[in-house]
PDB file of C-alpha atoms in Angstrom:
ATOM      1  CA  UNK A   1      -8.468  19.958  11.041  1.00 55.00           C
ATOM      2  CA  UNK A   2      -8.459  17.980  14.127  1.00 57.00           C
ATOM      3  CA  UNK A   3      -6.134  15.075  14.780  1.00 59.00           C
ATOM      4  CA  UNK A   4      -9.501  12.553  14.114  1.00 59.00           C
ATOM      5  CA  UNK A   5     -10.512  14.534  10.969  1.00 60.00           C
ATOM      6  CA  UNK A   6      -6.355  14.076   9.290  1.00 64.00           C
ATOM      7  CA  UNK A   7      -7.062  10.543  10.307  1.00 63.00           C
ATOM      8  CA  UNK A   8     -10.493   9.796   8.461  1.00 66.00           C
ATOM      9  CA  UNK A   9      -9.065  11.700   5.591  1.00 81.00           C
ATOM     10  CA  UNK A  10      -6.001   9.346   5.362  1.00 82.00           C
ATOM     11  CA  UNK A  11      -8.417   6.419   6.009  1.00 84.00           C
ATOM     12  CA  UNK A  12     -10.249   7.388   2.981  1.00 85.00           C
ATOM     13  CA  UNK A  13      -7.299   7.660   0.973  1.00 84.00           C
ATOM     14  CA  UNK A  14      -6.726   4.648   1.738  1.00 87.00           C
ATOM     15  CA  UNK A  15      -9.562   2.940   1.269  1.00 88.00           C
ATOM     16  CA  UNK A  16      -9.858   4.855  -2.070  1.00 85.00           C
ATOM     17  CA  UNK A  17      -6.609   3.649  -2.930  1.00 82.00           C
ATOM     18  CA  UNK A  18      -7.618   0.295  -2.380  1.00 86.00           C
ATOM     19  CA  UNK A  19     -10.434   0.830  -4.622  1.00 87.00           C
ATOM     20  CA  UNK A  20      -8.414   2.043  -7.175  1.00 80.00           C
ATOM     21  CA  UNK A  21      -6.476  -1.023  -7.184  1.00 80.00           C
ATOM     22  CA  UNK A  22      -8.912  -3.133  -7.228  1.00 84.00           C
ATOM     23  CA  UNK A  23     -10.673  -2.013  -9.945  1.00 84.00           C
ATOM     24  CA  UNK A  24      -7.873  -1.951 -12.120  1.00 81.00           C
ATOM     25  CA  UNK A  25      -8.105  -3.666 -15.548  1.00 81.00           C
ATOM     26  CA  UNK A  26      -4.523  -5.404 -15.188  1.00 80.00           C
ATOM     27  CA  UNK A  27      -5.452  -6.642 -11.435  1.00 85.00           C
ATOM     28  CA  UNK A  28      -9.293  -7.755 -12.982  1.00 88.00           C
ATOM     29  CA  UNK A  29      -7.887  -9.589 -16.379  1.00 87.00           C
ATOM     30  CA  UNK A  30      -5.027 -11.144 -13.822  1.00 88.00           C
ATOM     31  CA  UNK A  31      -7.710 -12.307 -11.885  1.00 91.00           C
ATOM     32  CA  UNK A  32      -9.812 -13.705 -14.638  1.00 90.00           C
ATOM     33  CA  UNK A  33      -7.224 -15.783 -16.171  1.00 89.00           C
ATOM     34  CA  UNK A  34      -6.380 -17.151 -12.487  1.00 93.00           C
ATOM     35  CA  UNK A  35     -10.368 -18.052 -12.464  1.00 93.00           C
ATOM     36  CA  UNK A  36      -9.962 -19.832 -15.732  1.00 90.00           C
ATOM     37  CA  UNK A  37      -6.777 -21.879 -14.447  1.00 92.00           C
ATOM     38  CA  UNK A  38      -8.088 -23.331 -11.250  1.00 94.00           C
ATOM     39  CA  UNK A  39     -11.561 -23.916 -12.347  1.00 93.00           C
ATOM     40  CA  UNK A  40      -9.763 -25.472 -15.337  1.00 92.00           C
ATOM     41  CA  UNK A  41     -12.010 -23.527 -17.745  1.00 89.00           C
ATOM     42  CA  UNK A  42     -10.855 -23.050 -21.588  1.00 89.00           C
ATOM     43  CA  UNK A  43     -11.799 -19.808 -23.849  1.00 85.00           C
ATOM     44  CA  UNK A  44     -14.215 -20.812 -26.868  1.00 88.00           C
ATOM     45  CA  UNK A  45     -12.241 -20.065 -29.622  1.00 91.00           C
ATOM     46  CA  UNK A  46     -13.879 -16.982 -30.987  1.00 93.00           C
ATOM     47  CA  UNK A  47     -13.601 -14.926 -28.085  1.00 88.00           C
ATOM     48  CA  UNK A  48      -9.954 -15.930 -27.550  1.00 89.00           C
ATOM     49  CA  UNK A  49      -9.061 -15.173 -31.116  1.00 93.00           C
ATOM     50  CA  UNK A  50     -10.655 -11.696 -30.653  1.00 91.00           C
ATOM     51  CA  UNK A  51      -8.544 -11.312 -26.977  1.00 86.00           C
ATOM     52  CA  UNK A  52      -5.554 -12.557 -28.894  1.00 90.00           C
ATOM     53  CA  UNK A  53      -5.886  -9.857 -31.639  1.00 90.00           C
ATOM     54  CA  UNK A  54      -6.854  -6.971 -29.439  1.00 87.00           C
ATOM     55  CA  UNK A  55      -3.283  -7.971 -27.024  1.00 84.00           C
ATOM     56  CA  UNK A  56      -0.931  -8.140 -30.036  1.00 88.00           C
ATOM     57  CA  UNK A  57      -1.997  -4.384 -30.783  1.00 88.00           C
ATOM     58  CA  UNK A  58      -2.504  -3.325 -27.252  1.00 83.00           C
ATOM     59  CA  UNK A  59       1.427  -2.782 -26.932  1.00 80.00           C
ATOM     60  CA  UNK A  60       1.929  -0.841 -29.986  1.00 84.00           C
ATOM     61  CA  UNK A  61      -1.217   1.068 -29.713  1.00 84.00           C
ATOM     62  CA  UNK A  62      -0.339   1.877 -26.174  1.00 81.00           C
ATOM     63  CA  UNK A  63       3.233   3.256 -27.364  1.00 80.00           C
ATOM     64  CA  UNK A  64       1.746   5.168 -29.974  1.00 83.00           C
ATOM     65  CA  UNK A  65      -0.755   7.030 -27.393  1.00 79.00           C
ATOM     66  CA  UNK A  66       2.441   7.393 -25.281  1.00 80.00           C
ATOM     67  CA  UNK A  67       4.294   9.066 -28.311  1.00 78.00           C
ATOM     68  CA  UNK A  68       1.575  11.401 -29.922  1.00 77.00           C
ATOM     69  CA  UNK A  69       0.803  12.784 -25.575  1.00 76.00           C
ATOM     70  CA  UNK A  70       4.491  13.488 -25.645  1.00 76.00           C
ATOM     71  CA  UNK A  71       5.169  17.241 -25.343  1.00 79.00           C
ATOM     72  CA  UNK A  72       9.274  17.710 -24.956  1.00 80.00           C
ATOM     73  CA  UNK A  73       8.821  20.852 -22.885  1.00 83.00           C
ATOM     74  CA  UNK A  74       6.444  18.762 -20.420  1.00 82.00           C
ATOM     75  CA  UNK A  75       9.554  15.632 -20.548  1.00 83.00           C
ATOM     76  CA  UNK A  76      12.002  17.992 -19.703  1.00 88.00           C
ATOM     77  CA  UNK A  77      10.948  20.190 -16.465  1.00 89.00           C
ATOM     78  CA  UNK A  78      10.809  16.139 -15.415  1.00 91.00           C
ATOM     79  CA  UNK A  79      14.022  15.078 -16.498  1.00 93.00           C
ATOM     80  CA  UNK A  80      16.179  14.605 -13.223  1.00 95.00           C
ATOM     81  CA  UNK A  81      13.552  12.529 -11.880  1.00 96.00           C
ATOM     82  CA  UNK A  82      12.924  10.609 -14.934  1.00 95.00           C
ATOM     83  CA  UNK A  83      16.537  10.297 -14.963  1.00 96.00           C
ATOM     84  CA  UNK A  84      16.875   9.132 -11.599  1.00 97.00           C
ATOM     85  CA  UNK A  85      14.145   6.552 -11.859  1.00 96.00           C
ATOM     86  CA  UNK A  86      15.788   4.484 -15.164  1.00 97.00           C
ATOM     87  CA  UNK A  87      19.044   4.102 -13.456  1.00 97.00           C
ATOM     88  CA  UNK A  88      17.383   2.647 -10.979  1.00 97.00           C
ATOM     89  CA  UNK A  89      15.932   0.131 -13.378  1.00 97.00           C
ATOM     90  CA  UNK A  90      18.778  -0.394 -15.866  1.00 97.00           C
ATOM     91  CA  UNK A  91      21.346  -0.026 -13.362  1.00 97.00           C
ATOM     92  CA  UNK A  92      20.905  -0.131  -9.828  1.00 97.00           C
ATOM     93  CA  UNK A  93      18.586  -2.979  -9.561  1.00 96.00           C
ATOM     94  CA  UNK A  94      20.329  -5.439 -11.451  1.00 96.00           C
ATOM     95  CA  UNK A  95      23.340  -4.314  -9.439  1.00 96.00           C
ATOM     96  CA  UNK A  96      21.967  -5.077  -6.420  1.00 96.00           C
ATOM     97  CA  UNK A  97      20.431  -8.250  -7.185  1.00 96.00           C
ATOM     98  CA  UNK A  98      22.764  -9.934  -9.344  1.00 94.00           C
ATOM     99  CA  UNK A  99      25.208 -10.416  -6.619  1.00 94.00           C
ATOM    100  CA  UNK A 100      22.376 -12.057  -4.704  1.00 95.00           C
ATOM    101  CA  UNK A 101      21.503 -14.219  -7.716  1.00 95.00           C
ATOM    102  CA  UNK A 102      25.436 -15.158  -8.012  1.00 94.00           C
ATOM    103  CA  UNK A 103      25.578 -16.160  -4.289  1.00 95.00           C
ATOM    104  CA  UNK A 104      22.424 -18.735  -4.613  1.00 96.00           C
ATOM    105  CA  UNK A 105      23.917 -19.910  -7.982  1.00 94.00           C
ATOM    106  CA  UNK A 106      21.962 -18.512 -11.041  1.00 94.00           C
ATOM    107  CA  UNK A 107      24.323 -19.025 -13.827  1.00 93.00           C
ATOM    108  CA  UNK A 108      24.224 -18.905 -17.607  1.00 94.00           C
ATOM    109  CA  UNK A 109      20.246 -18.662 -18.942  1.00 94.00           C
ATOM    110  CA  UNK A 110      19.039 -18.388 -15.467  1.00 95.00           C
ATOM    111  CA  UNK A 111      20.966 -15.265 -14.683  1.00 94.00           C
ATOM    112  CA  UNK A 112      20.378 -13.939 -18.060  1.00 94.00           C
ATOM    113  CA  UNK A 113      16.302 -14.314 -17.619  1.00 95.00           C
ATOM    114  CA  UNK A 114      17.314 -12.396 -14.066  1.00 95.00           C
ATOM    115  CA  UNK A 115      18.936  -9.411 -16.536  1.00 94.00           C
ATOM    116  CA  UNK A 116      15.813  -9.469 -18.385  1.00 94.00           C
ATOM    117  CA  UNK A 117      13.685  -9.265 -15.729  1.00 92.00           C
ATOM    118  CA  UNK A 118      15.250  -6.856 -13.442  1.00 93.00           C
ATOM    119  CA  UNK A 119      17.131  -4.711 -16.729  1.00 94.00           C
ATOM    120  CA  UNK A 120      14.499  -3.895 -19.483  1.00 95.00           C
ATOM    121  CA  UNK A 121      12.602  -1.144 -20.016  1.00 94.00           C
ATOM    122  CA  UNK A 122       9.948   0.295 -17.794  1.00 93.00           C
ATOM    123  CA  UNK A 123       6.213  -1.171 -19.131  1.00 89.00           C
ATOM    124  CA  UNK A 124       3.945   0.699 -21.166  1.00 86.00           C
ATOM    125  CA  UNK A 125       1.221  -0.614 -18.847  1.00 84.00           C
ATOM    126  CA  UNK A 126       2.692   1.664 -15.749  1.00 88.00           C
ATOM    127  CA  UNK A 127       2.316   4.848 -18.190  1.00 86.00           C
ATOM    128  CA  UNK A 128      -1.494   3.434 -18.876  1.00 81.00           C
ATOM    129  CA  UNK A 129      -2.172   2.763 -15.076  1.00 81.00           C
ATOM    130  CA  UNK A 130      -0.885   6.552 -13.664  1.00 85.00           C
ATOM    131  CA  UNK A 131      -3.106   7.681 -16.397  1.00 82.00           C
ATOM    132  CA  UNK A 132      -6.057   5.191 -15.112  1.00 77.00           C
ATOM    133  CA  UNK A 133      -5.178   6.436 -11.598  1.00 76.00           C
ATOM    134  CA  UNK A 134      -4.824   9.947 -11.958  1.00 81.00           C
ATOM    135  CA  UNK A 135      -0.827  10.049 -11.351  1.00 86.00           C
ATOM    136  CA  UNK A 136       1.889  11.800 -13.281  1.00 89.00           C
ATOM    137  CA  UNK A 137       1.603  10.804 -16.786  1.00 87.00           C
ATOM    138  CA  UNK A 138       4.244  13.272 -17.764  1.00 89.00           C
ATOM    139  CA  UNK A 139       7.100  11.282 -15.645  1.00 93.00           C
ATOM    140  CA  UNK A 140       5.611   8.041 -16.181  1.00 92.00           C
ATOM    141  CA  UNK A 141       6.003   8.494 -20.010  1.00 90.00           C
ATOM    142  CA  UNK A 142       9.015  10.269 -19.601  1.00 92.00           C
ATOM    143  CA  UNK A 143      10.407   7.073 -17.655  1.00 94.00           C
ATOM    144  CA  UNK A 144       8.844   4.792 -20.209  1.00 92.00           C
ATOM    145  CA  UNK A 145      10.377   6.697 -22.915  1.00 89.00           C
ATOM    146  CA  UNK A 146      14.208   6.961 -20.991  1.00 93.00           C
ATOM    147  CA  UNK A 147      14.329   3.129 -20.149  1.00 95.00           C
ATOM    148  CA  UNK A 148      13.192   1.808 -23.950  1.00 92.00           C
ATOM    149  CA  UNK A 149      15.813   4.038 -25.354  1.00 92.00           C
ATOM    150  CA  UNK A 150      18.516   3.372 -23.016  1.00 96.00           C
ATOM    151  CA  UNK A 151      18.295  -0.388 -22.340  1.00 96.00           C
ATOM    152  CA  UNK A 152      19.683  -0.904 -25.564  1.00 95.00           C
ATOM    153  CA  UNK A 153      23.187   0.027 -24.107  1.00 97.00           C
ATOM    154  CA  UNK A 154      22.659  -1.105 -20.238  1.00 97.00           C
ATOM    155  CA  UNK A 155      21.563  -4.282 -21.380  1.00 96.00           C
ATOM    156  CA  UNK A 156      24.678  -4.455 -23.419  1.00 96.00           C
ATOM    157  CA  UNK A 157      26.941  -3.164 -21.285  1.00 97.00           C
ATOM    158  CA  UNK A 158      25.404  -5.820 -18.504  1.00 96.00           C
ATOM    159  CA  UNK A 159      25.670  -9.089 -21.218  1.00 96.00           C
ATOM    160  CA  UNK A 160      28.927  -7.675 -22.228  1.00 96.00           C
ATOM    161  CA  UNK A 161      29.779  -8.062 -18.116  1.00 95.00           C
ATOM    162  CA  UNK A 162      28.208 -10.883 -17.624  1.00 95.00           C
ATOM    163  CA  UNK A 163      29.805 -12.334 -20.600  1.00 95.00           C
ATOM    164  CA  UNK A 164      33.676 -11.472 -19.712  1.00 96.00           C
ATOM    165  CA  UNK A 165      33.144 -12.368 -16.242  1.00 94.00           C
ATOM    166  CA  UNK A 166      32.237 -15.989 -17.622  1.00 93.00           C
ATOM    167  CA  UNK A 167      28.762 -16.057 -15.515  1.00 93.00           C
ATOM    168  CA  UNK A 168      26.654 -16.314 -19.001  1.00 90.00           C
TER     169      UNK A 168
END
């Protein structure tokens, strides 16, 4: 390949990329309800008690795909980097920021919604989107699966701090 060739092909990436994204069901529905808001447009009721009932079993429904496309043997040659990736999220990122959040004087249910934000689990919508983009399922599931079960104990341990420290 010639140096204009390797940069077309990352152009196309790119712009493929770019696609991707923007065809996205999260990005389009995000962008849908931001329609609705500034044109100050309300859902008839039908259709918004249909939406309503299809999102209170998208969650679920999405775990239980997540569960039954589980394979153990597939989870554990990505382990380390499954690993790796939920202590960033449980651990590392709320250690980071809630110094930061401290300093421009978060306190009590403020600093709490910070845990939550920066603490819980990985979403089941990043395992749906590497599927929708062609990524790796495998880790994003494995993450997925790693945060949920251990966020019961770094969210804990990070109220239980929070709480002795006298900041919540």
């Amino acid at each position: 390949h010639s140096r204009d060739q390797i940069g077309l092909d990352k152009k196309a990436q790119i712009r493929r990329a770019c696609i991707n994204v923007a065809k996205n069901p999260i990005i389009l529905g995000i962008l849908a309800g931001l329609l609705f808001n500034v044109l100050h447009l309300t859902m008839p009721t039908i259709p918004m008690k249909a939406i309503t009932y299809m999102s209170n079993t998208a969650t679920p429904l999405a775990l239980l795909n997540v569960g039954a496309s589980f394979h153990l043997s597939d989870a554990i040659r990505k382990f380390r980097p499954a690993m790796v990736a939920s202590t960033i999220k449980l651990v590392i990122l709320p250690a980071v920021f809630f110094p930061a959040a401290l300093y421009l004087g978060f306190r009590q249910s403020e600093l709490v919604a910070i845990l939550i934000m920066l603490g819980s689990p990985t979403t089941i919508s990043s395992y749906i989107m590497a599927k929708n983009m062609h990524n790796d399922g495998v880790l994003t599931a494995s993450i997925v699966v790693a945060t949920t079960l251990l966020a019961s104990v770094t969210l804990t341990g990070w109220i239980f701090l929070l709480r002795t420290l006298g900041w919540i």
